[in-house]
Amino acid sequence: MENRHNKRRRSSGSEKAKEIEAINGLVSGKNVLITGGASGLGNAFMNHFLKHGANRITILDVDAETGKRVELSVEKSCGEKKVHFIHADVSNPEQMTAAFEEAVRLMNDIDIVINNAGILDERRWEKEIAVNIGGMVCTALLAVKYLSRDQLGHGGTLVNVSQHIDIRTTAQLPVYTATKHAIIGLSQSLASTYQYETSGIRVITLCPGLTETALTVDSPNKLLSRVMKADFVKNLEQLSIQTPYVVAQGLMSILRIGQSGSIWVVENGRTPYEVCVPNPRTLRRTYKNNFTLVETKVTTRGRPIREVCDNTRTGLMSCA
């Protein structure tokens, strides 16, 4: 029995070593740009890219003080200028254009872009949309410009950071949730076969579950009402939370195997798994004469799901 356990441990250790070697081969020597890189998930991404041998990393962030501190800290620990900080607001197209130009000057070129910067502030939902959609779109389009083989680059990888949408944690975050859905749509469009063949850019969507960052910690105080705050806090107490380190570690594994257009979830501190956007045709419901109750079966991977559509109480089409 003991020998069997030892063999399993050796096998597991061997597999882990091979994975690390494969990630090192993918990341080593690459130049990386990370938005929102001064803290939280962005900072964890930066540390993992350094760990796996990235050549140069440029972090963009609106927090100038923290960004400069990170830059100096890495320089002291590494003994050289491995990380460059650029102060920029992702919702400002002029600043972002200048930031990408500066990043190319500092690193010569860009191989990987982590489109990560975002905020959660339902009370200032206009700003939330400007950063989480406008900023993400701006970053993605600049990434296409500087990575694309038919423009200024030689191909590469773009990772758009969305969120694992769970109604238990997002029912009180309507605007924030809408912005994260938008990022999935953006990624799917940029990852079309035509775009990939033309640009050579692999587009991956990363959807972390509940993660311990400043955004999560401060979120209860930035909701639309006190009632929402109470419900949100109550829901959070029932859920497990993961560290940014685990999400960044998951991203390294995803970069090794993820195909363009793929969507990956990292939740509860576990191994990343891929999800698919459902085909609307498989979810189509059927009505007789547009009004009469009809029972339909929708076939998905695994088992058929029965859905009953009932309009008798409202006079309109509603589904349970």
PDB file of C-alpha atoms in Angstrom:
ATOM      1  CA  MET A   1       0.000   0.000   0.000  1.00  0.00           C
ATOM      2  CA  GLU A   2       2.808   2.361   0.919  1.00  0.00           C
ATOM      3  CA  ASN A   3       4.615   1.703  -2.361  1.00  0.00           C
ATOM      4  CA  ARG A   4       1.391   2.447  -4.246  1.00  0.00           C
ATOM      5  CA  HIS A   5       1.043   5.824  -2.495  1.00  0.00           C
ATOM      6  CA  ASN A   6       4.681   6.641  -3.195  1.00  0.00           C
ATOM      7  CA  LYS A   7       4.186   5.868  -6.886  1.00  0.00           C
ATOM      8  CA  ARG A   8       1.150   8.130  -6.993  1.00  0.00           C
ATOM      9  CA  ARG A   9       3.078  10.960  -5.356  1.00  0.00           C
ATOM     10  CA  ARG A  10       5.989  10.505  -7.781  1.00  0.00           C
ATOM     11  CA  SER A  11       3.587  10.426 -10.728  1.00  0.00           C
ATOM     12  CA  SER A  12       1.797  13.549  -9.510  1.00  0.00           C
ATOM     13  CA  GLY A  13       5.113  15.303  -8.924  1.00  0.00           C
ATOM     14  CA  SER A  14       6.337  14.308 -12.368  1.00  0.00           C
ATOM     15  CA  GLU A  15       3.189  15.640 -14.022  1.00  0.00           C
ATOM     16  CA  LYS A  16       3.479  18.913 -12.111  1.00  0.00           C
ATOM     17  CA  ALA A  17       7.100  19.290 -13.151  1.00  0.00           C
ATOM     18  CA  LYS A  18       6.176  18.727 -16.796  1.00  0.00           C
ATOM     19  CA  GLU A  19       3.430  21.332 -16.585  1.00  0.00           C
ATOM     20  CA  ILE A  20       5.775  23.887 -15.038  1.00  0.00           C
ATOM     21  CA  GLU A  21       8.346  23.159 -17.740  1.00  0.00           C
ATOM     22  CA  ALA A  22       5.693  23.644 -20.434  1.00  0.00           C
ATOM     23  CA  ILE A  23       4.533  26.956 -18.900  1.00  0.00           C
ATOM     24  CA  ASN A  24       8.138  28.151 -18.645  1.00  0.00           C
ATOM     25  CA  GLY A  25       8.629  27.321 -22.308  1.00  0.00           C
ATOM     26  CA  LEU A  26       5.555  29.358 -23.205  1.00  0.00           C
ATOM     27  CA  VAL A  27       6.210  32.400 -20.995  1.00  0.00           C
ATOM     28  CA  SER A  28      10.013  32.568 -20.863  1.00  0.00           C
ATOM     29  CA  GLY A  29      11.392  35.489 -22.842  1.00  0.00           C
ATOM     30  CA  LYS A  30       7.960  36.989 -23.523  1.00  0.00           C
ATOM     31  CA  ASN A  31       6.983  40.629 -23.040  1.00  0.00           C
ATOM     32  CA  VAL A  32       3.731  41.107 -21.147  1.00  0.00           C
ATOM     33  CA  LEU A  33       1.396  44.071 -20.648  1.00  0.00           C
ATOM     34  CA  ILE A  34      -1.094  43.969 -17.751  1.00  0.00           C
ATOM     35  CA  THR A  35      -3.784  46.556 -17.063  1.00  0.00           C
ATOM     36  CA  GLY A  36      -4.734  47.033 -13.419  1.00  0.00           C
ATOM     37  CA  GLY A  37      -1.393  45.461 -12.537  1.00  0.00           C
ATOM     38  CA  ALA A  38      -0.534  47.389  -9.378  1.00  0.00           C
ATOM     39  CA  SER A  39      -2.664  45.300  -7.015  1.00  0.00           C
ATOM     40  CA  GLY A  40      -5.186  42.465  -6.744  1.00  0.00           C
ATOM     41  CA  LEU A  41      -5.423  40.019  -9.610  1.00  0.00           C
ATOM     42  CA  GLY A  42      -3.196  42.098 -11.880  1.00  0.00           C
ATOM     43  CA  ASN A  43      -0.369  42.049  -9.372  1.00  0.00           C
ATOM     44  CA  ALA A  44      -0.746  38.279  -8.906  1.00  0.00           C
ATOM     45  CA  PHE A  45      -0.573  37.822 -12.692  1.00  0.00           C
ATOM     46  CA  MET A  46       2.620  39.903 -12.775  1.00  0.00           C
ATOM     47  CA  ASN A  47       4.292  37.796 -10.082  1.00  0.00           C
ATOM     48  CA  HIS A  48       3.478  34.544 -11.859  1.00  0.00           C
ATOM     49  CA  PHE A  49       4.803  35.823 -15.187  1.00  0.00           C
ATOM     50  CA  LEU A  50       8.030  36.801 -13.415  1.00  0.00           C
ATOM     51  CA  LYS A  51       8.184  33.384 -11.760  1.00  0.00           C
ATOM     52  CA  HIS A  52       7.948  31.639 -15.138  1.00  0.00           C
ATOM     53  CA  GLY A  53      10.655  33.724 -16.796  1.00  0.00           C
ATOM     54  CA  ALA A  54       8.937  36.591 -18.616  1.00  0.00           C
ATOM     55  CA  ASN A  55      11.435  38.963 -20.226  1.00  0.00           C
ATOM     56  CA  ARG A  56       9.778  42.309 -19.468  1.00  0.00           C
ATOM     57  CA  ILE A  57       6.427  43.258 -17.943  1.00  0.00           C
ATOM     58  CA  THR A  58       4.636  46.587 -18.214  1.00  0.00           C
ATOM     59  CA  ILE A  59       1.862  47.264 -15.721  1.00  0.00           C
ATOM     60  CA  LEU A  60      -0.732  49.975 -16.310  1.00  0.00           C
ATOM     61  CA  ASP A  61      -2.723  51.331 -13.404  1.00  0.00           C
ATOM     62  CA  VAL A  62      -4.533  54.460 -12.243  1.00  0.00           C
ATOM     63  CA  ASP A  63      -2.897  54.110  -8.794  1.00  0.00           C
ATOM     64  CA  ALA A  64       0.435  55.842  -9.380  1.00  0.00           C
ATOM     65  CA  GLU A  65       1.778  55.461  -5.837  1.00  0.00           C
ATOM     66  CA  THR A  66       1.230  51.699  -5.634  1.00  0.00           C
ATOM     67  CA  GLY A  67       2.422  51.170  -9.203  1.00  0.00           C
ATOM     68  CA  LYS A  68       5.725  52.938  -8.564  1.00  0.00           C
ATOM     69  CA  ARG A  69       6.197  50.994  -5.339  1.00  0.00           C
ATOM     70  CA  VAL A  70       5.701  47.680  -7.169  1.00  0.00           C
ATOM     71  CA  GLU A  71       8.159  48.696  -9.887  1.00  0.00           C
ATOM     72  CA  LEU A  72      10.878  49.563  -7.343  1.00  0.00           C
ATOM     73  CA  SER A  73      10.205  46.433  -5.272  1.00  0.00           C
ATOM     74  CA  VAL A  74      10.666  44.124  -8.257  1.00  0.00           C
ATOM     75  CA  GLU A  75      13.816  45.967  -9.325  1.00  0.00           C
ATOM     76  CA  LYS A  76      15.328  45.460  -5.864  1.00  0.00           C
ATOM     77  CA  SER A  77      14.452  41.759  -5.726  1.00  0.00           C
ATOM     78  CA  CYS A  78      15.441  40.950  -9.323  1.00  0.00           C
ATOM     79  CA  GLY A  79      18.432  43.249  -9.579  1.00  0.00           C
ATOM     80  CA  GLU A  80      17.289  44.635 -12.909  1.00  0.00           C
ATOM     81  CA  LYS A  81      14.438  46.529 -14.540  1.00  0.00           C
ATOM     82  CA  LYS A  82      12.042  43.665 -15.208  1.00  0.00           C
ATOM     83  CA  VAL A  83       8.824  45.593 -14.511  1.00  0.00           C
ATOM     84  CA  HIS A  84       7.865  49.001 -15.885  1.00  0.00           C
ATOM     85  CA  PHE A  85       4.974  51.005 -14.486  1.00  0.00           C
ATOM     86  CA  ILE A  86       2.909  53.421 -16.590  1.00  0.00           C
ATOM     87  CA  HIS A  87       0.256  55.591 -15.010  1.00  0.00           C
ATOM     88  CA  ALA A  88      -2.881  55.390 -17.145  1.00  0.00           C
ATOM     89  CA  ASP A  89      -6.668  55.369 -16.836  1.00  0.00           C
ATOM     90  CA  VAL A  90      -8.076  52.634 -19.076  1.00  0.00           C
ATOM     91  CA  SER A  91     -11.237  54.676 -19.650  1.00  0.00           C
ATOM     92  CA  ASN A  92      -9.138  57.445 -21.264  1.00  0.00           C
ATOM     93  CA  PRO A  93      -8.342  56.459 -24.896  1.00  0.00           C
ATOM     94  CA  GLU A  94      -5.620  59.104 -25.272  1.00  0.00           C
ATOM     95  CA  GLN A  95      -3.790  57.913 -22.170  1.00  0.00           C
ATOM     96  CA  MET A  96      -4.107  54.286 -23.240  1.00  0.00           C
ATOM     97  CA  THR A  97      -2.800  54.957 -26.747  1.00  0.00           C
ATOM     98  CA  ALA A  98       0.214  56.754 -25.274  1.00  0.00           C
ATOM     99  CA  ALA A  99       0.697  53.963 -22.715  1.00  0.00           C
ATOM    100  CA  PHE A 100       0.865  51.253 -25.389  1.00  0.00           C
ATOM    101  CA  GLU A 101       3.338  53.324 -27.397  1.00  0.00           C
ATOM    102  CA  GLU A 102       5.483  53.751 -24.281  1.00  0.00           C
ATOM    103  CA  ALA A 103       5.260  50.028 -23.484  1.00  0.00           C
ATOM    104  CA  VAL A 104       6.529  49.125 -26.948  1.00  0.00           C
ATOM    105  CA  ARG A 105       9.387  51.588 -26.536  1.00  0.00           C
ATOM    106  CA  LEU A 106      10.332  50.042 -23.188  1.00  0.00           C
ATOM    107  CA  MET A 107       9.977  46.370 -24.204  1.00  0.00           C
ATOM    108  CA  ASN A 108      10.554  46.546 -28.001  1.00  0.00           C
ATOM    109  CA  ASP A 109       7.363  44.559 -28.619  1.00  0.00           C
ATOM    110  CA  ILE A 110       4.400  42.937 -26.847  1.00  0.00           C
ATOM    111  CA  ASP A 111       3.609  39.204 -26.819  1.00  0.00           C
ATOM    112  CA  ILE A 112       0.836  38.876 -24.216  1.00  0.00           C
ATOM    113  CA  VAL A 113      -1.801  41.378 -23.056  1.00  0.00           C
ATOM    114  CA  ILE A 114      -3.816  40.761 -19.875  1.00  0.00           C
ATOM    115  CA  ASN A 115      -6.905  42.979 -20.129  1.00  0.00           C
ATOM    116  CA  ASN A 116      -7.703  43.028 -16.423  1.00  0.00           C
ATOM    117  CA  ALA A 117      -8.489  46.534 -15.098  1.00  0.00           C
ATOM    118  CA  GLY A 118     -11.989  47.007 -13.704  1.00  0.00           C
ATOM    119  CA  ILE A 119     -14.003  48.607 -10.916  1.00  0.00           C
ATOM    120  CA  LEU A 120     -17.123  47.792  -8.929  1.00  0.00           C
ATOM    121  CA  ASP A 121     -19.179  50.844  -8.001  1.00  0.00           C
ATOM    122  CA  GLU A 122     -22.902  50.516  -8.655  1.00  0.00           C
ATOM    123  CA  ARG A 123     -23.538  54.009  -7.290  1.00  0.00           C
ATOM    124  CA  ARG A 124     -21.334  55.467 -10.019  1.00  0.00           C
ATOM    125  CA  TRP A 125     -22.542  53.107 -12.711  1.00  0.00           C
ATOM    126  CA  GLU A 126     -21.595  55.503 -15.524  1.00  0.00           C
ATOM    127  CA  LYS A 127     -17.947  55.269 -14.416  1.00  0.00           C
ATOM    128  CA  GLU A 128     -18.333  51.517 -13.976  1.00  0.00           C
ATOM    129  CA  ILE A 129     -19.444  51.176 -17.591  1.00  0.00           C
ATOM    130  CA  ALA A 130     -16.715  53.546 -18.797  1.00  0.00           C
ATOM    131  CA  VAL A 131     -13.993  51.437 -17.143  1.00  0.00           C
ATOM    132  CA  ASN A 132     -15.373  47.907 -17.387  1.00  0.00           C
ATOM    133  CA  ILE A 133     -16.629  48.172 -20.962  1.00  0.00           C
ATOM    134  CA  GLY A 134     -15.029  51.270 -22.506  1.00  0.00           C
ATOM    135  CA  GLY A 135     -11.650  50.576 -20.941  1.00  0.00           C
ATOM    136  CA  MET A 136     -11.689  46.877 -21.754  1.00  0.00           C
ATOM    137  CA  VAL A 137     -12.714  47.526 -25.356  1.00  0.00           C
ATOM    138  CA  CYS A 138     -10.043  50.211 -25.739  1.00  0.00           C
ATOM    139  CA  THR A 139      -7.364  47.880 -24.347  1.00  0.00           C
ATOM    140  CA  ALA A 140      -8.511  44.990 -26.531  1.00  0.00           C
ATOM    141  CA  LEU A 141      -8.427  47.072 -29.715  1.00  0.00           C
ATOM    142  CA  LEU A 142      -4.978  48.425 -28.899  1.00  0.00           C
ATOM    143  CA  ALA A 143      -3.839  44.857 -28.203  1.00  0.00           C
ATOM    144  CA  VAL A 144      -5.090  43.836 -31.638  1.00  0.00           C
ATOM    145  CA  LYS A 145      -3.176  46.733 -33.197  1.00  0.00           C
ATOM    146  CA  TYR A 146       0.123  45.908 -31.497  1.00  0.00           C
ATOM    147  CA  LEU A 147      -0.127  42.096 -31.601  1.00  0.00           C
ATOM    148  CA  SER A 148      -1.711  41.492 -35.004  1.00  0.00           C
ATOM    149  CA  ARG A 149       0.508  40.108 -37.759  1.00  0.00           C
ATOM    150  CA  ASP A 150      -1.190  42.312 -40.338  1.00  0.00           C
ATOM    151  CA  GLN A 151      -0.558  45.491 -38.306  1.00  0.00           C
ATOM    152  CA  LEU A 152       2.348  46.171 -35.901  1.00  0.00           C
ATOM    153  CA  GLY A 153       2.937  42.781 -34.285  1.00  0.00           C
ATOM    154  CA  HIS A 154       3.746  39.133 -34.874  1.00  0.00           C
ATOM    155  CA  GLY A 155       0.760  37.472 -33.229  1.00  0.00           C
ATOM    156  CA  GLY A 156       0.336  36.738 -29.545  1.00  0.00           C
ATOM    157  CA  THR A 157      -2.224  36.212 -26.791  1.00  0.00           C
ATOM    158  CA  LEU A 158      -4.960  38.485 -25.449  1.00  0.00           C
ATOM    159  CA  VAL A 159      -6.628  37.497 -22.168  1.00  0.00           C
ATOM    160  CA  ASN A 160      -9.837  39.357 -21.332  1.00  0.00           C
ATOM    161  CA  VAL A 161     -10.757  39.070 -17.649  1.00  0.00           C
ATOM    162  CA  SER A 162     -14.504  38.749 -17.059  1.00  0.00           C
ATOM    163  CA  GLN A 163     -16.170  37.024 -14.091  1.00  0.00           C
ATOM    164  CA  HIS A 164     -17.828  33.742 -13.255  1.00  0.00           C
ATOM    165  CA  ILE A 165     -21.486  34.838 -13.178  1.00  0.00           C
ATOM    166  CA  ASP A 166     -23.355  33.321 -10.230  1.00  0.00           C
ATOM    167  CA  ILE A 167     -26.770  34.750  -9.373  1.00  0.00           C
ATOM    168  CA  ARG A 168     -26.012  34.272  -5.655  1.00  0.00           C
ATOM    169  CA  THR A 169     -23.225  36.834  -5.839  1.00  0.00           C
ATOM    170  CA  THR A 170     -24.410  39.060  -8.696  1.00  0.00           C
ATOM    171  CA  ALA A 171     -28.125  39.638  -8.053  1.00  0.00           C
ATOM    172  CA  GLN A 172     -27.214  42.861  -6.225  1.00  0.00           C
ATOM    173  CA  LEU A 173     -24.720  43.905  -8.930  1.00  0.00           C
ATOM    174  CA  PRO A 174     -26.846  44.487 -12.048  1.00  0.00           C
ATOM    175  CA  VAL A 175     -24.578  46.994 -13.833  1.00  0.00           C
ATOM    176  CA  TYR A 176     -21.327  45.255 -12.921  1.00  0.00           C
ATOM    177  CA  THR A 177     -22.739  41.937 -14.098  1.00  0.00           C
ATOM    178  CA  ALA A 178     -23.848  43.496 -17.385  1.00  0.00           C
ATOM    179  CA  THR A 179     -20.325  44.799 -18.015  1.00  0.00           C
ATOM    180  CA  LYS A 180     -18.832  41.361 -17.424  1.00  0.00           C
ATOM    181  CA  HIS A 181     -21.287  39.743 -19.846  1.00  0.00           C
ATOM    182  CA  ALA A 182     -20.164  42.321 -22.412  1.00  0.00           C
ATOM    183  CA  ILE A 183     -16.542  41.186 -22.121  1.00  0.00           C
ATOM    184  CA  ILE A 184     -17.490  37.620 -23.034  1.00  0.00           C
ATOM    185  CA  GLY A 185     -19.213  38.919 -26.170  1.00  0.00           C
ATOM    186  CA  LEU A 186     -16.174  41.042 -27.028  1.00  0.00           C
ATOM    187  CA  SER A 187     -13.859  38.058 -26.702  1.00  0.00           C
ATOM    188  CA  GLN A 188     -16.065  35.791 -28.790  1.00  0.00           C
ATOM    189  CA  SER A 189     -16.139  38.319 -31.627  1.00  0.00           C
ATOM    190  CA  LEU A 190     -12.390  38.939 -31.573  1.00  0.00           C
ATOM    191  CA  ALA A 191     -11.746  35.183 -31.515  1.00  0.00           C
ATOM    192  CA  SER A 192     -13.636  34.413 -34.721  1.00  0.00           C
ATOM    193  CA  THR A 193     -11.850  32.094 -37.131  1.00  0.00           C
ATOM    194  CA  TYR A 194     -11.357  34.871 -39.681  1.00  0.00           C
ATOM    195  CA  GLN A 195      -9.861  37.217 -37.070  1.00  0.00           C
ATOM    196  CA  TYR A 196      -7.517  34.535 -35.757  1.00  0.00           C
ATOM    197  CA  GLU A 197      -6.259  33.516 -39.186  1.00  0.00           C
ATOM    198  CA  THR A 198      -5.656  37.142 -40.110  1.00  0.00           C
ATOM    199  CA  SER A 199      -4.132  38.450 -36.898  1.00  0.00           C
ATOM    200  CA  GLY A 200      -2.519  35.408 -35.285  1.00  0.00           C
ATOM    201  CA  ILE A 201      -3.932  36.540 -31.934  1.00  0.00           C
ATOM    202  CA  ARG A 202      -5.242  33.920 -29.545  1.00  0.00           C
ATOM    203  CA  VAL A 203      -8.107  35.422 -27.512  1.00  0.00           C
ATOM    204  CA  ILE A 204      -8.962  33.768 -24.186  1.00  0.00           C
ATOM    205  CA  THR A 205     -11.574  34.780 -21.606  1.00  0.00           C
ATOM    206  CA  LEU A 206     -10.770  34.252 -17.924  1.00  0.00           C
ATOM    207  CA  CYS A 207     -13.720  34.190 -15.502  1.00  0.00           C
ATOM    208  CA  PRO A 208     -12.599  34.125 -11.862  1.00  0.00           C
ATOM    209  CA  GLY A 209     -15.086  33.221  -9.170  1.00  0.00           C
ATOM    210  CA  LEU A 210     -15.310  35.131  -5.887  1.00  0.00           C
ATOM    211  CA  THR A 211     -11.763  36.347  -5.201  1.00  0.00           C
ATOM    212  CA  GLU A 212     -10.288  38.211  -2.256  1.00  0.00           C
ATOM    213  CA  THR A 213      -9.305  41.611  -3.668  1.00  0.00           C
ATOM    214  CA  ALA A 214      -9.896  45.226  -2.664  1.00  0.00           C
ATOM    215  CA  LEU A 215     -12.745  45.272  -5.176  1.00  0.00           C
ATOM    216  CA  THR A 216     -14.519  42.454  -3.314  1.00  0.00           C
ATOM    217  CA  VAL A 217     -13.794  43.774   0.170  1.00  0.00           C
ATOM    218  CA  ASP A 218     -15.124  47.273  -0.612  1.00  0.00           C
ATOM    219  CA  SER A 219     -18.065  46.144  -2.752  1.00  0.00           C
ATOM    220  CA  PRO A 220     -20.805  46.086  -0.032  1.00  0.00           C
ATOM    221  CA  ASN A 221     -20.369  49.847   0.424  1.00  0.00           C
ATOM    222  CA  LYS A 222     -20.784  50.559  -3.277  1.00  0.00           C
ATOM    223  CA  LEU A 223     -24.195  49.059  -4.003  1.00  0.00           C
ATOM    224  CA  LEU A 224     -27.364  50.874  -5.013  1.00  0.00           C
ATOM    225  CA  SER A 225     -29.252  50.525  -1.715  1.00  0.00           C
ATOM    226  CA  ARG A 226     -28.977  49.387   1.907  1.00  0.00           C
ATOM    227  CA  VAL A 227     -31.295  46.471   1.197  1.00  0.00           C
ATOM    228  CA  MET A 228     -28.965  45.264  -1.549  1.00  0.00           C
ATOM    229  CA  LYS A 229     -25.996  45.660   0.799  1.00  0.00           C
ATOM    230  CA  ALA A 230     -27.634  43.510   3.485  1.00  0.00           C
ATOM    231  CA  ASP A 231     -28.543  40.771   0.980  1.00  0.00           C
ATOM    232  CA  PHE A 232     -25.104  40.887  -0.607  1.00  0.00           C
ATOM    233  CA  VAL A 233     -23.235  40.563   2.691  1.00  0.00           C
ATOM    234  CA  LYS A 234     -25.507  37.688   3.737  1.00  0.00           C
ATOM    235  CA  ASN A 235     -24.812  35.860   0.460  1.00  0.00           C
ATOM    236  CA  LEU A 236     -21.055  36.392   0.700  1.00  0.00           C
ATOM    237  CA  GLU A 237     -20.966  34.769   4.150  1.00  0.00           C
ATOM    238  CA  GLN A 238     -22.231  31.526   2.613  1.00  0.00           C
ATOM    239  CA  LEU A 239     -19.662  31.368  -0.187  1.00  0.00           C
ATOM    240  CA  SER A 240     -16.030  30.307  -0.277  1.00  0.00           C
ATOM    241  CA  ILE A 241     -13.484  32.852  -1.464  1.00  0.00           C
ATOM    242  CA  GLN A 242     -10.191  32.228  -3.257  1.00  0.00           C
ATOM    243  CA  THR A 243      -6.929  34.160  -3.363  1.00  0.00           C
ATOM    244  CA  PRO A 244      -5.570  36.063  -6.390  1.00  0.00           C
ATOM    245  CA  TYR A 245      -2.571  33.714  -6.288  1.00  0.00           C
ATOM    246  CA  VAL A 246      -4.781  30.723  -7.151  1.00  0.00           C
ATOM    247  CA  VAL A 247      -6.404  32.575 -10.068  1.00  0.00           C
ATOM    248  CA  ALA A 248      -3.024  33.613 -11.457  1.00  0.00           C
ATOM    249  CA  GLN A 249      -1.736  30.064 -11.093  1.00  0.00           C
ATOM    250  CA  GLY A 250      -4.812  28.882 -12.991  1.00  0.00           C
ATOM    251  CA  LEU A 251      -4.144  31.378 -15.770  1.00  0.00           C
ATOM    252  CA  MET A 252      -0.665  29.918 -16.314  1.00  0.00           C
ATOM    253  CA  SER A 253      -2.219  26.486 -16.905  1.00  0.00           C
ATOM    254  CA  ILE A 254      -4.870  27.996 -19.189  1.00  0.00           C
ATOM    255  CA  LEU A 255      -2.228  29.749 -21.304  1.00  0.00           C
ATOM    256  CA  ARG A 256      -0.634  26.364 -21.900  1.00  0.00           C
ATOM    257  CA  ILE A 257      -3.725  24.625 -23.298  1.00  0.00           C
ATOM    258  CA  GLY A 258      -6.424  27.244 -23.972  1.00  0.00           C
ATOM    259  CA  GLN A 259      -7.547  27.645 -27.574  1.00  0.00           C
ATOM    260  CA  SER A 260      -8.618  30.926 -29.119  1.00  0.00           C
ATOM    261  CA  GLY A 261     -12.229  31.648 -28.231  1.00  0.00           C
ATOM    262  CA  SER A 262     -12.201  29.473 -25.115  1.00  0.00           C
ATOM    263  CA  ILE A 263     -13.759  30.636 -21.839  1.00  0.00           C
ATOM    264  CA  TRP A 264     -12.248  29.450 -18.568  1.00  0.00           C
ATOM    265  CA  VAL A 265     -13.508  29.546 -14.987  1.00  0.00           C
ATOM    266  CA  VAL A 266     -11.357  29.475 -11.856  1.00  0.00           C
ATOM    267  CA  GLU A 267     -13.490  29.223  -8.706  1.00  0.00           C
ATOM    268  CA  ASN A 268     -13.230  27.948  -5.136  1.00  0.00           C
ATOM    269  CA  GLY A 269      -9.473  27.660  -5.492  1.00  0.00           C
ATOM    270  CA  ARG A 270      -9.786  24.668  -7.803  1.00  0.00           C
ATOM    271  CA  THR A 271      -8.395  23.599 -11.170  1.00  0.00           C
ATOM    272  CA  PRO A 272      -9.575  25.770 -14.098  1.00  0.00           C
ATOM    273  CA  TYR A 273     -12.353  24.379 -16.268  1.00  0.00           C
ATOM    274  CA  GLU A 274     -13.661  25.409 -19.668  1.00  0.00           C
ATOM    275  CA  VAL A 275     -17.254  26.496 -20.331  1.00  0.00           C
ATOM    276  CA  CYS A 276     -19.133  27.061 -23.584  1.00  0.00           C
ATOM    277  CA  VAL A 277     -21.563  29.771 -24.637  1.00  0.00           C
ATOM    278  CA  PRO A 278     -24.811  27.934 -25.485  1.00  0.00           C
ATOM    279  CA  ASN A 279     -26.124  27.957 -29.037  1.00  0.00           C
ATOM    280  CA  PRO A 280     -29.441  29.896 -28.987  1.00  0.00           C
ATOM    281  CA  ARG A 281     -31.009  27.314 -31.290  1.00  0.00           C
ATOM    282  CA  THR A 282     -30.621  24.628 -28.639  1.00  0.00           C
ATOM    283  CA  LEU A 283     -32.475  26.825 -26.166  1.00  0.00           C
ATOM    284  CA  ARG A 284     -35.406  27.713 -28.417  1.00  0.00           C
ATOM    285  CA  ARG A 285     -38.873  27.261 -26.889  1.00  0.00           C
ATOM    286  CA  THR A 286     -41.902  26.359 -28.922  1.00  0.00           C
ATOM    287  CA  TYR A 287     -45.370  27.888 -28.643  1.00  0.00           C
ATOM    288  CA  LYS A 288     -48.519  26.808 -30.429  1.00  0.00           C
ATOM    289  CA  ASN A 289     -50.134  29.823 -32.093  1.00  0.00           C
ATOM    290  CA  ASN A 290     -47.713  31.929 -30.007  1.00  0.00           C
ATOM    291  CA  PHE A 291     -49.956  31.690 -26.933  1.00  0.00           C
ATOM    292  CA  THR A 292     -50.931  28.119 -26.075  1.00  0.00           C
ATOM    293  CA  LEU A 293     -49.029  26.273 -23.392  1.00  0.00           C
ATOM    294  CA  VAL A 294     -46.489  23.903 -24.920  1.00  0.00           C
ATOM    295  CA  GLU A 295     -44.049  21.525 -23.268  1.00  0.00           C
ATOM    296  CA  THR A 296     -40.695  21.240 -25.023  1.00  0.00           C
ATOM    297  CA  LYS A 297     -37.508  19.330 -24.410  1.00  0.00           C
ATOM    298  CA  VAL A 298     -34.141  21.001 -24.891  1.00  0.00           C
ATOM    299  CA  THR A 299     -31.227  18.654 -25.449  1.00  0.00           C
ATOM    300  CA  THR A 300     -27.868  19.665 -24.028  1.00  0.00           C
ATOM    301  CA  ARG A 301     -24.679  17.804 -23.364  1.00  0.00           C
ATOM    302  CA  GLY A 302     -25.474  15.186 -20.791  1.00  0.00           C
ATOM    303  CA  ARG A 303     -29.240  15.031 -20.350  1.00  0.00           C
ATOM    304  CA  PRO A 304     -32.379  16.629 -21.798  1.00  0.00           C
ATOM    305  CA  ILE A 305     -33.846  19.545 -19.839  1.00  0.00           C
ATOM    306  CA  ARG A 306     -37.626  19.821 -19.768  1.00  0.00           C
ATOM    307  CA  GLU A 307     -39.019  23.335 -19.785  1.00  0.00           C
ATOM    308  CA  VAL A 308     -42.689  24.233 -19.333  1.00  0.00           C
ATOM    309  CA  CYS A 309     -43.884  27.559 -20.687  1.00  0.00           C
ATOM    310  CA  ASP A 310     -47.053  28.861 -19.062  1.00  0.00           C
ATOM    311  CA  ASN A 311     -48.933  32.001 -20.054  1.00  0.00           C
ATOM    312  CA  THR A 312     -52.282  31.258 -18.455  1.00  0.00           C
ATOM    313  CA  ARG A 313     -51.861  33.591 -15.482  1.00  0.00           C
ATOM    314  CA  THR A 314     -50.440  36.669 -17.204  1.00  0.00           C
ATOM    315  CA  GLY A 315     -51.821  36.468 -20.693  1.00  0.00           C
ATOM    316  CA  LEU A 316     -48.214  36.830 -21.872  1.00  0.00           C
ATOM    317  CA  MET A 317     -45.528  34.280 -22.562  1.00  0.00           C
ATOM    318  CA  SER A 318     -43.627  33.387 -19.395  1.00  0.00           C
ATOM    319  CA  CYS A 319     -41.491  30.378 -18.640  1.00  0.00           C
ATOM    320  CA  ALA A 320     -40.924  28.316 -15.524  1.00  0.00           C
TER     321      ALA A 320
END
